[in-house]
Coordinates of C-alpha atoms and ligand atoms in Angstrom, one line a residue:
M169 CA 139.3 228.5 223.1
I170 CA 142.0 231.3 221.5
N171 CA 141.0 234.1 219.5
L172 CA 142.9 237.4 218.1
K173 CA 141.2 240.3 216.7
N174 CA 142.9 242.4 214.5
I175 CA 145.8 241.5 216.0
H176 CA 149.2 243.8 215.2
K177 CA 153.0 242.9 216.2
S178 CA 156.7 244.7 214.8
Y179 CA 159.8 244.8 216.0
T180 CA 161.9 247.4 216.3
V181 CA 165.6 246.2 215.0
R182 CA 168.4 249.2 215.0
G183 CA 166.3 251.1 215.2
K184 CA 163.8 250.1 212.2
V185 CA 160.3 249.0 212.8
V186 CA 160.4 245.5 211.2
P187 CA 156.4 244.4 211.2
A188 CA 155.8 240.9 212.1
L189 CA 151.5 240.6 211.7
N190 CA 149.1 243.2 210.0
G191 CA 146.1 242.7 210.9
L192 CA 145.5 239.0 211.7
D193 CA 142.2 237.2 212.8
L194 CA 142.3 234.0 214.4
S195 CA 139.8 231.7 216.4
V196 CA 140.5 228.2 217.0
V197 CA 138.0 226.0 219.1
R198 CA 138.1 223.7 221.9
G199 CA 139.2 220.7 221.4
E200 CA 139.8 220.3 217.2
I201 CA 144.0 220.4 215.7
F202 CA 144.3 224.1 214.6
G203 CA 147.1 224.5 211.7
V204 CA 148.8 227.3 210.5
I205 CA 150.3 227.2 206.9
G206 CA 152.9 229.5 206.0
H207 CA 157.0 230.1 203.9
S208 CA 159.9 231.1 206.0
G209 CA 159.1 234.6 207.8
A210 CA 155.2 234.6 207.1
G211 CA 154.8 235.6 211.1
K212 CA 154.3 231.9 211.9
S213 CA 156.7 231.3 214.9
T214 CA 155.3 235.1 216.2
L215 CA 151.9 234.3 216.4
V216 CA 152.5 231.0 217.9
R217 CA 154.5 233.5 221.2
L218 CA 151.7 235.0 221.0
I219 CA 149.5 232.9 222.0
N220 CA 151.5 232.8 225.9
L221 CA 152.6 235.9 225.7
L222 CA 155.7 235.4 224.7
E223 CA 155.1 238.3 222.7
R224 CA 153.4 241.1 223.6
P225 CA 151.0 242.2 220.2
T226 CA 151.5 245.9 219.0
Q227 CA 147.2 246.4 218.8
G228 CA 145.0 243.6 218.6
T229 CA 142.4 241.5 221.3
L230 CA 144.0 238.3 221.8
V231 CA 141.5 236.2 224.3
V232 CA 142.4 232.7 226.2
D233 CA 140.2 230.1 227.7
G234 CA 138.1 233.1 227.7
E235 CA 140.1 235.5 229.1
D236 CA 141.5 238.8 228.2
I237 CA 145.1 237.5 228.5
L238 CA 147.2 241.2 227.7
S239 CA 145.2 242.3 231.1
F240 CA 146.7 240.0 233.1
D241 CA 149.9 241.3 235.9
D242 CA 152.8 239.0 235.9
A243 CA 151.9 236.8 238.8
A244 CA 148.8 236.0 236.7
L245 CA 150.7 235.4 233.6
R246 CA 152.9 232.8 235.1
S247 CA 149.4 231.0 235.9
F248 CA 147.9 231.0 233.0
R249 CA 150.7 229.6 231.5
R250 CA 150.6 226.6 232.8
N251 CA 148.0 226.2 231.1
I252 CA 149.8 226.1 227.5
G253 CA 152.5 223.4 226.5
M254 CA 154.8 224.3 223.6
I255 CA 157.0 222.2 221.9
F256 CA 159.9 223.3 219.2
Q257 CA 161.3 222.4 216.3
H258 CA 165.2 221.6 218.4
F259 CA 163.4 220.4 220.6
N260 CA 164.6 222.5 223.2
L261 CA 165.7 219.9 225.7
L262 CA 168.2 220.6 228.7
H263 CA 170.6 218.3 227.5
S264 CA 172.6 217.5 230.9
K265 CA 169.5 216.9 232.7
T266 CA 168.0 213.0 231.7
V267 CA 164.8 212.6 230.4
A268 CA 162.7 211.5 233.9
E269 CA 164.7 215.2 235.1
N270 CA 163.3 216.7 231.8
I271 CA 159.6 216.0 232.0
A272 CA 160.0 217.2 236.0
F273 CA 161.0 220.5 234.9
P274 CA 157.5 221.9 234.6
L275 CA 156.7 220.3 237.8
R276 CA 159.8 221.8 240.2
I277 CA 158.6 225.7 238.0
K278 CA 155.6 225.0 239.2
G279 CA 156.7 224.7 242.7
E280 CA 155.7 221.4 243.7
K281 CA 158.5 219.5 246.2
D282 CA 156.4 215.7 246.5
N283 CA 159.3 213.7 245.0
A284 CA 156.4 210.5 244.8
K285 CA 153.9 212.9 242.8
I286 CA 156.4 214.0 240.4
D287 CA 157.8 210.3 239.8
A288 CA 154.1 209.2 239.2
R289 CA 153.7 212.4 236.7
I290 CA 157.0 211.3 235.3
D291 CA 155.4 207.7 234.4
Q292 CA 152.3 208.5 233.1
M293 CA 153.7 211.2 230.6
L294 CA 156.4 208.7 229.9
D295 CA 153.8 205.4 229.3
L296 CA 151.3 208.7 227.4
V297 CA 154.9 209.0 225.0
G298 CA 155.9 205.3 224.9
L299 CA 158.7 206.4 226.4
A300 CA 159.2 204.3 229.5
K301 CA 162.1 202.6 228.9
H302 CA 164.1 205.1 228.1
K303 CA 163.6 207.3 231.8
H304 CA 167.2 207.1 233.0
K305 CA 168.5 208.5 230.0
Y306 CA 170.5 212.1 228.7
P307 CA 169.3 213.5 225.5
Q308 CA 172.1 212.8 223.6
Q309 CA 171.3 209.3 223.9
L310 CA 167.4 209.0 221.9
S311 CA 166.7 210.2 218.5
G312 CA 164.9 212.5 217.1
G313 CA 161.4 211.6 217.5
E314 CA 161.9 210.2 221.2
K315 CA 163.7 213.4 221.8
Q316 CA 160.2 215.4 220.5
R317 CA 157.9 212.5 222.3
V318 CA 160.3 214.5 225.1
G319 CA 159.5 217.3 224.4
I320 CA 155.9 216.8 224.0
A321 CA 155.7 214.7 228.0
R322 CA 157.9 217.5 229.2
A323 CA 154.9 219.8 227.3
L324 CA 151.9 218.0 229.0
A325 CA 153.1 217.6 232.2
N326 CA 151.1 220.4 233.4
Q327 CA 148.1 219.4 232.1
P328 CA 147.4 222.3 230.1
K329 CA 144.6 223.0 227.8
I330 CA 146.6 223.9 225.4
L331 CA 149.3 222.4 222.6
L332 CA 151.5 225.1 220.9
C333 CA 153.3 222.1 217.7
D334 CA 156.1 225.3 216.5
E335 CA 157.8 223.6 213.4
A336 CA 157.8 220.4 215.7
T337 CA 157.6 217.5 213.2
S338 CA 159.8 220.3 210.4
A339 CA 163.9 218.2 211.6
L340 CA 162.3 214.5 211.7
D341 CA 162.8 212.1 208.7
P342 CA 159.5 211.7 207.5
Q343 CA 158.6 208.4 208.9
T344 CA 159.4 209.5 212.4
T345 CA 157.1 212.2 211.5
R346 CA 153.7 210.3 211.0
S347 CA 154.3 208.7 214.2
I348 CA 154.4 211.9 215.8
L349 CA 151.3 213.4 214.6
Q350 CA 150.2 210.1 214.9
L351 CA 150.5 210.7 218.9
L352 CA 149.6 214.1 218.8
R353 CA 146.0 213.2 217.3
E354 CA 145.6 210.5 220.3
I355 CA 146.6 213.0 222.9
N356 CA 144.0 215.2 221.5
E357 CA 141.3 212.8 221.1
K358 CA 142.0 211.3 224.4
L359 CA 143.1 214.4 226.7
K360 CA 140.2 216.6 224.4
L361 CA 143.5 219.0 224.5
T362 CA 143.6 221.9 221.6
I363 CA 146.8 221.6 219.4
V364 CA 147.6 224.7 217.2
L365 CA 149.5 222.9 215.2
I366 CA 153.1 225.3 213.2
T367 CA 154.5 223.4 209.7
H368 CA 155.2 224.8 206.6
E369 CA 154.3 221.5 205.0
M370 CA 151.2 220.9 203.7
D371 CA 151.6 217.0 204.2
V372 CA 151.3 217.4 207.6
I373 CA 147.8 220.0 207.8
R374 CA 147.1 216.9 205.4
T375 CA 147.2 213.8 208.2
I376 CA 145.9 215.5 211.6
C377 CA 144.5 219.5 211.0
D378 CA 140.3 219.8 210.9
R379 CA 140.9 223.4 210.5
V380 CA 143.5 225.5 208.6
A381 CA 144.7 228.8 208.1
V382 CA 147.3 229.9 205.4
I383 CA 149.5 232.9 206.0
D384 CA 151.0 235.2 203.9
S385 CA 152.8 238.5 204.8
G386 CA 151.8 238.8 208.2
K387 CA 148.0 238.2 207.7
I388 CA 145.4 235.4 207.1
V389 CA 145.3 235.1 203.7
E390 CA 142.6 231.7 203.7
Q391 CA 140.8 229.4 206.2
G392 CA 138.3 227.2 206.8
P393 CA 137.8 223.0 207.0
V394 CA 141.1 220.5 205.6
A395 CA 139.3 219.1 203.4
Q396 CA 137.9 222.7 201.8
V397 CA 141.1 224.2 202.0
F398 CA 143.4 220.9 200.4
L399 CA 140.4 220.4 197.7
H400 CA 139.5 224.3 196.5
P401 CA 142.0 226.3 197.7
R402 CA 141.8 229.5 196.3
H403 CA 144.2 232.3 197.5
P404 CA 148.2 231.9 195.3
T405 CA 149.2 231.0 198.3
T406 CA 147.1 228.0 199.3
R407 CA 147.5 227.1 196.0
N408 CA 150.8 226.2 195.9
F409 CA 151.1 225.0 199.4
V410 CA 148.8 222.1 197.9
L411 CA 150.2 221.8 194.3
E412 CA 153.7 221.4 196.2
A413 CA 152.4 219.0 198.0
E414 CA 151.8 216.9 194.2
N415 CA 154.8 218.2 193.0
S416 CA 152.6 219.6 190.3
S417 CA 151.6 222.7 189.1
D418 CA 149.4 225.4 188.2
D419 CA 151.1 225.9 185.4
D420 CA 151.9 222.3 184.4
L421 CA 147.7 221.7 184.7
A422 CA 147.2 224.5 182.7
Q423 CA 150.0 223.4 179.9
T424 CA 148.1 219.9 180.3
I425 CA 144.6 221.2 179.9
G426 CA 145.9 223.3 176.4
Q427 CA 147.0 220.3 174.9
V428 CA 143.3 218.5 174.7
S429 CA 141.5 219.6 172.1
D430 CA 138.4 218.5 172.7
G431 CA 135.6 217.6 175.4
L432 CA 134.2 219.6 178.3
I433 CA 137.2 220.5 180.8
R434 CA 136.1 219.7 184.0
R435 CA 137.2 219.0 188.3
L436 CA 135.7 216.6 189.6
T437 CA 136.0 216.4 193.3
F438 CA 135.1 212.7 195.3
I439 CA 134.5 212.4 199.1
N440 CA 132.3 210.8 201.7
T441 CA 130.1 208.8 199.4
S442 CA 131.0 209.6 196.0
I443 CA 134.2 208.0 196.5
E444 CA 133.0 203.9 197.6
Q445 CA 130.6 203.9 194.6
P446 CA 132.4 203.3 191.1
V447 CA 130.2 206.6 190.1
L448 CA 132.3 207.4 187.5
T449 CA 132.8 203.9 184.6
Q450 CA 128.4 203.9 185.8
V451 CA 127.9 207.1 184.4
A452 CA 130.3 206.7 181.5
R453 CA 128.0 203.9 180.4
E454 CA 124.9 205.3 181.1
C455 CA 125.4 208.0 178.9
D456 CA 127.8 206.8 176.6
V457 CA 130.6 209.4 176.9
D458 CA 133.9 208.8 177.8
F459 CA 136.3 210.2 180.4
L460 CA 140.2 211.2 179.7
I461 CA 141.9 212.1 182.8
L462 CA 144.0 214.9 182.9
S463 CA 145.4 215.5 186.4
G464 CA 144.4 213.6 189.2
R465 CA 144.8 212.4 193.6
F466 CA 143.9 210.6 195.5
G467 CA 144.0 210.6 199.4
K468 CA 142.9 211.0 202.8
I469 CA 141.8 213.7 205.0
K470 CA 142.5 213.4 208.4
S471 CA 140.4 210.5 208.3
T472 CA 138.3 210.9 205.3
P473 CA 139.1 209.1 201.8
C474 CA 138.9 211.6 199.0
G475 CA 140.3 211.9 195.3
Q476 CA 140.0 215.0 192.7
V477 CA 140.8 214.4 189.2
T478 CA 140.8 216.7 186.3
V479 CA 139.2 214.9 183.0
S480 CA 137.9 215.9 179.4
V481 CA 134.3 214.5 179.0
R482 CA 134.0 213.4 175.8
G483 CA 131.0 212.6 173.4
D484 CA 128.1 214.5 172.2
I485 CA 127.7 217.4 173.6
D486 CA 124.4 216.9 175.7
R487 CA 125.3 213.8 176.7
A488 CA 128.5 215.2 177.9
K489 CA 126.2 218.1 180.7
A490 CA 123.5 215.2 181.1
A491 CA 126.8 213.3 182.2
L492 CA 127.8 216.7 184.5
V493 CA 124.8 216.6 185.6
K494 CA 124.3 212.6 186.8
L495 CA 127.7 213.1 188.6
A496 CA 126.8 215.8 191.0
G497 CA 123.6 213.9 191.8
A498 CA 125.7 211.2 192.7
G499 CA 127.4 213.3 195.4
V500 CA 130.5 214.5 192.7
I501 CA 131.8 218.2 193.2
V502 CA 131.4 219.3 189.5
E503 CA 133.7 222.2 188.9
E504 CA 134.2 223.9 185.0
N505 CA 136.1 227.4 186.6
F506 CA 139.1 226.1 189.3
Ligands
ADP254 N1 162.5 238.4 217.6 C1 162.5 238.9 216.9 N2 163.5 240.7 216.6 C2 163.4 241.4 215.1 N3 162.6 240.6 213.5 C3 161.6 239.3 214.1 C4 161.7 238.4 215.4 N4 161.2 238.4 215.6 C5 160.8 237.6 214.0 N5 161.2 238.9 213.4 C6 161.2 238.8 211.9 O1 159.1 239.2 212.4 C7 159.2 238.3 210.9 C8 157.9 236.8 210.9 O2 158.9 236.2 212.1 P1 158.2 234.7 212.0 O3 157.4 235.0 212.8 O4 159.5 233.7 213.0 O5 158.4 233.6 211.4 P2 158.4 232.5 210.3 O6 158.2 231.6 212.0 O7 156.7 232.4 209.9 O8 158.9 231.8 209.6 C9 160.4 237.7 209.8 O9 160.9 238.9 209.5 C10 161.3 238.3 210.8 O10 162.4 238.1 210.4
MG255 MG1 159.1 230.3 213.3

């Protein structure tokens, strides 16, 4: 759906060149929820604004829905942009207009004049985002979560193929964040909409994304399915994001491991079938070994339950090794270097 190759983008501020993206490659598959995570200033907003050409790259190729959009003239670009909706951290609603008028806005811009048609579309959108009873209210009469629902309704009014979300939940409390993410997920499934979601929060990625790219200083430093990136992060930036979300750090774990004097230290990852079986205790019994748990995390990645523990396997060395082989045989991912 979206293909960026060797994208460079720099801004010129008072004669000085400020690089924002430095040779970025990215491809987003039709119908997926693709997350981009990075720290402030990493280039996330620039990236998302390139996809609908609110910014033009300094260099590189950009293909969206099979079209080389960089070659489009103004008219082609205007009609192309209707295929892309966007929502923002601060909602960007028109404060002097009601909820209904905010949602009608993109339809009127497109040139729609049939009021009955517009009204039907407004009602359809309000149902979708669960705001039917707020139709005639003004934005200042709504909570943050409700405002973002209006933002989503407005973004989808023209039936776009792609929804871009730039820190769409960053101004919301955790519970409201969850409800907005749930709504985005329903919309993705119901409308087969491709969603590109930009965030600095790993939990947002974990909750709804299928794949994720980590952006650092204008480059993608790691990408892949969320389960892989979340459970086996390689790049230091990714590791920090993952560990921060767990209130932990590489140093904490190193310190814990440093205090352990015996046993084989391994990281065990449970996902799919291995999470549903009591494999750890079974193997402990069968091989006559003990597991000392040094750290652990359990939760869901999108809909998939998973867990990861770092253990010291105690007992006779051959039996400990046999236990690790058995764990691997049961589908547990066993890592010595992690
Ligand atoms: N309109 C602009 N003019 C000049 N510099 C900009 C502009 N927008 C972004 N930048 C610079 O580009 C870099 C990336 O910014 P941005 O894409 O907003 O990052 P993020 O959204 O990840 O915080 C930063 O160094 C920022 O200062
Ligand atoms: Mg930004």
